[in-house]
CSV table of C-alpha atoms in Angstrom, one decimal:
chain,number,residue,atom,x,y,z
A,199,UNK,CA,224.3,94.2,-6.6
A,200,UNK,CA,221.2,95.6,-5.2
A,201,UNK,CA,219.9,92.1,-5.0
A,202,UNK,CA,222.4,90.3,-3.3
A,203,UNK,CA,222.5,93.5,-0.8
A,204,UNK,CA,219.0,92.5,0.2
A,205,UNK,CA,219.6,89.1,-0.3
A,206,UNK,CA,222.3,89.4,3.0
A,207,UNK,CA,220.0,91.8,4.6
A,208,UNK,CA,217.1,89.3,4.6
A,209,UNK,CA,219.7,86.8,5.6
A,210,UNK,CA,221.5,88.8,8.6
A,211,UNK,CA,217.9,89.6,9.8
A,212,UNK,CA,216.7,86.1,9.9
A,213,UNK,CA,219.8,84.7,11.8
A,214,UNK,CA,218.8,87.5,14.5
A,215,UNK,CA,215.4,85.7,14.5
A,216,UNK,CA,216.3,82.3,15.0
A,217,UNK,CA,218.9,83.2,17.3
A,218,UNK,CA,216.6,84.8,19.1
A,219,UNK,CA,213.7,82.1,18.9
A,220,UNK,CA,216.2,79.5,20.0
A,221,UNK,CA,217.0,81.6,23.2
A,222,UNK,CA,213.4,82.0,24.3
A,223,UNK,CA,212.8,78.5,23.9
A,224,UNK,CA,215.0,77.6,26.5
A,225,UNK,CA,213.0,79.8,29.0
A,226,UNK,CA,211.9,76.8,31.5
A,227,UNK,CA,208.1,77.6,33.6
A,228,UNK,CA,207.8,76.9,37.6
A,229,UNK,CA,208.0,72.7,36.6
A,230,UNK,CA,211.4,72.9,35.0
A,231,UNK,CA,209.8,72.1,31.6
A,232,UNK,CA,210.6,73.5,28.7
A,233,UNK,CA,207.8,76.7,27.8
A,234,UNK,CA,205.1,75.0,25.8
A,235,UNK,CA,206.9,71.6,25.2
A,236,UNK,CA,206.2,70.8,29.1
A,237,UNK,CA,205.7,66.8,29.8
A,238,UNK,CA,205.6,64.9,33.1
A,239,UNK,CA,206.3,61.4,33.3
A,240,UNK,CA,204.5,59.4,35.5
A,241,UNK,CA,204.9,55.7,36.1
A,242,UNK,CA,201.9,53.2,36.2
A,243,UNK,CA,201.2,49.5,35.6
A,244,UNK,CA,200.5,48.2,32.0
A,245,UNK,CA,198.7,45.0,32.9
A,246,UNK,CA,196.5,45.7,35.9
A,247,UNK,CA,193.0,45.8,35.3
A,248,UNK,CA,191.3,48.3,36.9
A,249,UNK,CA,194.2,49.9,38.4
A,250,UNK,CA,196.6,50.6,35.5
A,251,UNK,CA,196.2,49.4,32.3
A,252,UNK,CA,197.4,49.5,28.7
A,253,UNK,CA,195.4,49.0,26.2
A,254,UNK,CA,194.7,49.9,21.9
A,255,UNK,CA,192.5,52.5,23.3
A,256,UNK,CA,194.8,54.3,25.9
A,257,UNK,CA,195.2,53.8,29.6
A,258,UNK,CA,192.7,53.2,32.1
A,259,UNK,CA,192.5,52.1,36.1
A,260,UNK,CA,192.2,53.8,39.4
A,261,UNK,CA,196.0,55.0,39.5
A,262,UNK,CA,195.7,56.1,35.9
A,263,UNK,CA,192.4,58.5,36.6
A,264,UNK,CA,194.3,59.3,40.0
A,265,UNK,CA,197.4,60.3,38.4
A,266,UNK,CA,195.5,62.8,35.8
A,267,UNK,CA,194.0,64.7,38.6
A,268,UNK,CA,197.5,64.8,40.3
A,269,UNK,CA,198.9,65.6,37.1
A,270,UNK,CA,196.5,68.3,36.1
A,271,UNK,CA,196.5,69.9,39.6
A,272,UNK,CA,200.6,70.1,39.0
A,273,UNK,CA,199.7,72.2,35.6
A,274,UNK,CA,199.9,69.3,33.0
A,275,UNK,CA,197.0,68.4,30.5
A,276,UNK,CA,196.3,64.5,29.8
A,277,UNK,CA,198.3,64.7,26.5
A,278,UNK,CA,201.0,66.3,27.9
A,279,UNK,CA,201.4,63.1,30.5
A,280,UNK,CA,204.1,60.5,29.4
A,281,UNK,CA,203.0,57.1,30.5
A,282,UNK,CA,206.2,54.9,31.7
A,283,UNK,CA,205.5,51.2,32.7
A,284,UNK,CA,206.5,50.5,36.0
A,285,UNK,CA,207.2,47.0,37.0
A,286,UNK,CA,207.4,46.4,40.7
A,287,UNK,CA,210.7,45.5,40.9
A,288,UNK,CA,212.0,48.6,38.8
A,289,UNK,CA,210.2,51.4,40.9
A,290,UNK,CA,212.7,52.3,43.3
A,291,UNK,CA,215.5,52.2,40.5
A,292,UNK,CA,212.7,54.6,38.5
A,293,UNK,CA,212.4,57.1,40.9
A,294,UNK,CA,216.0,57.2,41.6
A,295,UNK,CA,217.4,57.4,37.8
A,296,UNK,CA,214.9,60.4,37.5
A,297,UNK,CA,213.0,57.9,34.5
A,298,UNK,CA,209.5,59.4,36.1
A,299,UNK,CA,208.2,62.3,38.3
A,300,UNK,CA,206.3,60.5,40.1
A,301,UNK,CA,204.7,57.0,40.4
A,302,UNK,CA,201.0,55.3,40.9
A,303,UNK,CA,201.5,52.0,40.5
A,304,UNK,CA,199.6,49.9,43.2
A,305,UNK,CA,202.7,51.0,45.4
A,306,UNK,CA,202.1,49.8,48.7
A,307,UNK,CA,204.1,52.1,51.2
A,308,UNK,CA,206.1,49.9,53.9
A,309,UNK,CA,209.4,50.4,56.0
A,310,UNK,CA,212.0,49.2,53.2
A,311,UNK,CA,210.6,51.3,50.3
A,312,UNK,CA,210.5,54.4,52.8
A,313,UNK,CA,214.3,53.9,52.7
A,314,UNK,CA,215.1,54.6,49.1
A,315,UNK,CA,212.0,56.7,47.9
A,316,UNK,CA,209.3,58.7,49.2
A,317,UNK,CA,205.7,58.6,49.5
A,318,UNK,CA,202.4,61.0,49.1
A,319,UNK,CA,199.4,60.1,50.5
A,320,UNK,CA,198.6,57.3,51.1
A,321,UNK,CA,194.8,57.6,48.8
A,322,UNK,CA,193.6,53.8,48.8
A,323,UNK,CA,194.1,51.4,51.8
A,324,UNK,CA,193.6,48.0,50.3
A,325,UNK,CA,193.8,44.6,51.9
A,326,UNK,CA,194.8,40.8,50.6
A,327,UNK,CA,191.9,39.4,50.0
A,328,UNK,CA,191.1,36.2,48.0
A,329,UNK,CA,188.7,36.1,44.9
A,330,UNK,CA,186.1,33.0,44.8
A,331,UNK,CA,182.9,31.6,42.3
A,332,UNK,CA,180.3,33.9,42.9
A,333,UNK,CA,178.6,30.8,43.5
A,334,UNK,CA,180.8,29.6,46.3
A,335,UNK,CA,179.7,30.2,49.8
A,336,UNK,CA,182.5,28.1,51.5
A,337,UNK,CA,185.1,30.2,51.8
A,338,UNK,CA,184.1,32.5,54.8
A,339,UNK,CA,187.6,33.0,56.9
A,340,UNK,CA,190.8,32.5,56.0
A,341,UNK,CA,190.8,29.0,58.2
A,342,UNK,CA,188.5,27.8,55.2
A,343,UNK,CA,191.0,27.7,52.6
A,344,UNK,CA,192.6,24.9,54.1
A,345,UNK,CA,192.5,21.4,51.7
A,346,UNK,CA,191.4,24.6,49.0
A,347,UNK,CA,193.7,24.9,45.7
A,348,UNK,CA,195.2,28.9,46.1
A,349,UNK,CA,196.4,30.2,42.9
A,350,UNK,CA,198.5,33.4,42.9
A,351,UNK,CA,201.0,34.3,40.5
A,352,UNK,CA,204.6,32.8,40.6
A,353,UNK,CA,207.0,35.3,42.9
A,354,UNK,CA,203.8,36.3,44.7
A,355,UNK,CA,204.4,36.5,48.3
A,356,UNK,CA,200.1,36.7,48.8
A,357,UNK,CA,199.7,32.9,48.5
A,358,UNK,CA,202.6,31.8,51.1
A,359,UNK,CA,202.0,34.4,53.7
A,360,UNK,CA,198.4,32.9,53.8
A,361,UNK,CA,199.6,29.4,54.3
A,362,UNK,CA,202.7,29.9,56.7
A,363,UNK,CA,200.0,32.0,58.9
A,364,UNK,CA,196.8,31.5,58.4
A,365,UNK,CA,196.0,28.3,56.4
A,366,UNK,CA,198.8,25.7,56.8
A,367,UNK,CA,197.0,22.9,54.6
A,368,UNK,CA,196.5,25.1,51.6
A,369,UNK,CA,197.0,23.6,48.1
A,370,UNK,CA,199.4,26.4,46.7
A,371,UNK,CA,199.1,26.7,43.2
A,372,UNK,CA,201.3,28.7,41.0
A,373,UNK,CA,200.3,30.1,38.0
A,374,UNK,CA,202.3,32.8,35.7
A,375,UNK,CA,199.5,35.4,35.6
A,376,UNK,CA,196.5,36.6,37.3
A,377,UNK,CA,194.5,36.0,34.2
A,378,UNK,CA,196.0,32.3,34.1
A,379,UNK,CA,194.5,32.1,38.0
A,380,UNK,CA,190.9,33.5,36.6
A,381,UNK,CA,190.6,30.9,34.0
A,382,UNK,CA,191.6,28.5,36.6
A,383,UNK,CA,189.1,29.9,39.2
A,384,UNK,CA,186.6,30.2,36.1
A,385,UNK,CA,186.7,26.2,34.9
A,386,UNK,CA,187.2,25.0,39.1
A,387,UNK,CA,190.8,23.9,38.8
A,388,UNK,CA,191.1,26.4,41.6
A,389,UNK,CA,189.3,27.2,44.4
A,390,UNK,CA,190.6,31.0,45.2
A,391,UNK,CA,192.7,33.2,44.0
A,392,UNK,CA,194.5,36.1,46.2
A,393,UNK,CA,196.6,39.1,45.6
A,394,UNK,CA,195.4,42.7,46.8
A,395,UNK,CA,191.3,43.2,46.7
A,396,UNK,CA,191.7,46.3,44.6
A,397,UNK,CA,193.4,44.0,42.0
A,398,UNK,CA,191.2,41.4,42.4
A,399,UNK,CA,188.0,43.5,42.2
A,400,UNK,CA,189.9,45.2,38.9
A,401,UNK,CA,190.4,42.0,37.0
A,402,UNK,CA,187.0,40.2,38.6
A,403,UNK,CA,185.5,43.9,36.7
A,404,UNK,CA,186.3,43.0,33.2
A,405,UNK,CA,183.1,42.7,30.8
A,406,UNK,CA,184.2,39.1,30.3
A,407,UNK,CA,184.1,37.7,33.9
A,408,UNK,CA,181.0,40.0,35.1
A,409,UNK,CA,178.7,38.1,37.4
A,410,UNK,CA,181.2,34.9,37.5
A,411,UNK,CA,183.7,35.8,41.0
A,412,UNK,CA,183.4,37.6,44.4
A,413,UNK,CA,185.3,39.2,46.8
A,414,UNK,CA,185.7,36.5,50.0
A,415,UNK,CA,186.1,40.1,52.1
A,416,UNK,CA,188.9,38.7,54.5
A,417,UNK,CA,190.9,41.4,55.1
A,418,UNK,CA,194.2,39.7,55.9
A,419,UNK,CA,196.3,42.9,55.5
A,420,UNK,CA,196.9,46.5,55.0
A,421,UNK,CA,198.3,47.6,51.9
A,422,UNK,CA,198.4,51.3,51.9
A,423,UNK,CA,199.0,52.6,48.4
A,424,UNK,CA,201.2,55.9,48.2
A,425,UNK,CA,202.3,57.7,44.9
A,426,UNK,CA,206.3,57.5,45.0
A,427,UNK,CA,208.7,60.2,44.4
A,428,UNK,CA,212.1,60.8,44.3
A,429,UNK,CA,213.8,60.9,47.9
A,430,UNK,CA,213.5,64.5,48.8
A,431,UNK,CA,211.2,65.7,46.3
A,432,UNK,CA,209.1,68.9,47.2
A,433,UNK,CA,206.1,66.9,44.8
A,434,UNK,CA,205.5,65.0,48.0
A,435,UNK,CA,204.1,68.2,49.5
A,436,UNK,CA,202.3,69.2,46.0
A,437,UNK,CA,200.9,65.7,45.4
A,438,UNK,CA,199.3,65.6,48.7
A,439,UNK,CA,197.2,68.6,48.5
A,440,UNK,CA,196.3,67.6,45.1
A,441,UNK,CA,194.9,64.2,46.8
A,442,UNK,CA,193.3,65.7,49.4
A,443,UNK,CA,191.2,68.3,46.6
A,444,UNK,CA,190.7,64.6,45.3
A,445,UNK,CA,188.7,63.8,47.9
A,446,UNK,CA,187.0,66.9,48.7
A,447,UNK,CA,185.5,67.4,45.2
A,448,UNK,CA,183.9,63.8,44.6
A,449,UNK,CA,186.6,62.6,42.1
A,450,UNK,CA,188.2,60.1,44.1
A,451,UNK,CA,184.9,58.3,45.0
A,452,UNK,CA,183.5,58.3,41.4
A,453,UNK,CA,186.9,56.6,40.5
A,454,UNK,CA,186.4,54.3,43.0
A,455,UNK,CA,183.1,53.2,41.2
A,456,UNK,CA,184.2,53.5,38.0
A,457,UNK,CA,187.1,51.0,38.2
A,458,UNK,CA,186.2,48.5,40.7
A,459,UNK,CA,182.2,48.9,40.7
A,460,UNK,CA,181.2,46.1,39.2
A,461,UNK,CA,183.0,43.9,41.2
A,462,UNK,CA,180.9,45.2,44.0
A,463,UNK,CA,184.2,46.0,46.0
A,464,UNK,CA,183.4,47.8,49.0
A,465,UNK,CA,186.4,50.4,49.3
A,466,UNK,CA,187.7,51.9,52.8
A,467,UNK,CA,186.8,55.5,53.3
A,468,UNK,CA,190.0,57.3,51.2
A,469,UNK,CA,192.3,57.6,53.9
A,470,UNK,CA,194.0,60.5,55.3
A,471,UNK,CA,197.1,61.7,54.4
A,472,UNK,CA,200.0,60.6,56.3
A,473,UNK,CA,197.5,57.8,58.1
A,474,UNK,CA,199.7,54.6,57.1
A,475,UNK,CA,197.5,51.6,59.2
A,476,UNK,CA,199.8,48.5,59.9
């Protein structure tokens, strides 16, 4: 008897425990995440070079190294980060669902997105630009790529915007993939390939095609790229402080290097926040 007595004892005392224990554990901190359990899921690209990529060794790109700093500043550690692939017709629908906290995703902010989400920053002002040979010297303007073979990816806009306004005899070519476009470029079954320079100068950065493709430096739009968040979302307000101590503190720039560096892409100045340039 004097066994089972403690027997129940032991028992009554460890149901206090775990009753307990399961009642601190739903104690959420200031993000809403659960005590030391917390995770923040942030949306990025899986197959951008450069900018956001997913590889056997982790993730790597500009947004990826940008997102970790905006991450950490918001209190979360790179392990505690849950990467969500982000395709660019799915970001809105992302945001909206609550599938990420924020994304990073070479998210250009423009009038029709700014309907459905909102955006921090912008931190990157890219521009469509085309890629070339680095042994090309012929493509100096966007006039010159008339009677030129264009490659950009099939339901790219990049390729038809040049030739309805800038190069009416372009030779549109229409590949599936960027990558696809680079072997073309690589082997001359192309003549230029175009998309964002950011993109460009991440793929053009790869060990493999080092030294072999250049930047044409046209500048034949603004793309101002904004990290999304849900409409209404007091991150906006968070994520744009954490941008700006980006920039103060040198980490922005050497990201800049780091990613698109060897492509010898000549970023603009990060911009300020707010400071969308048509």
């Amino acid at each position: 008897m004097k066994l089972r007595k403690v027997t129940a004892a032991s028992a009554a005392a460890l149901v206090l425990a775990l009753t307990a224990t399961a009642c601190g554990g739903d104690d959420k901190d200031d993000s809403g995440s659960s005590g030391g359990d917390k995770k923040i899921a942030v949306g990025i690209k899986f197959d951008q070079p450069g900018i956001g990529q997913k590889t056997p060794q982790g993730y790597s790109g500009f947004d990826v190294d940008v997102a970790t700093y905006v991450a950490k500043k918001l209190g979360y550690n790179a392990d505690q980060i849950e990467w969500k692939e982000s395709k660019s017709a799915d970001r809105e629908t992302m945001l909206q669902r609550g599938d990420v906290d924020f994304i990073a995703a070479s998210y250009s902010i423009n009038p029709e997105r700014e309907k459905k989400v909102d955006f921090a920053g912008p931190y990157l002002l890219a521009h469509q630009d085309v890629l070339v040979r680095a042994d090309d010297d012929t493509i100096k303007s966007p006039a010159d790529l008339n009677k030129k073979k264009l490659c950009s990816v099939t339901g790219s806009t990049s390729a038809q915007n040049i030739k309805d306004k800038l190069a009416p005899d372009a030779d549109l070519q229409k590949y599936p993939t960027y990558s696809a476009c680079l072997s073309g470029l690589q082997n001359k079954a192309i003549d230029a390939l175009t998309t964002d320079d950011s993109i460009l100068a991440g793929y053009a950065a790869q060990d493999q095609f080092k030294g072999k493709f250049k930047l044409g430096g046209l500048k034949m739009t603004n793309e101002n790229y904004g990290i999304g968040v849900k409409e209404g979302s007091d991150l906006k307000a968070k994520i744009n402080k954490a941008l700006e101590e980006m920039v103060a503190d040198g980490s922005w720039q050497k990201a800049v290097e780091k990613n698109f560096g060897p492509a010898n892409y000549k970023a603009e100045a990060a911009p300020k926040i707010g400071d969308v340039k048509s």
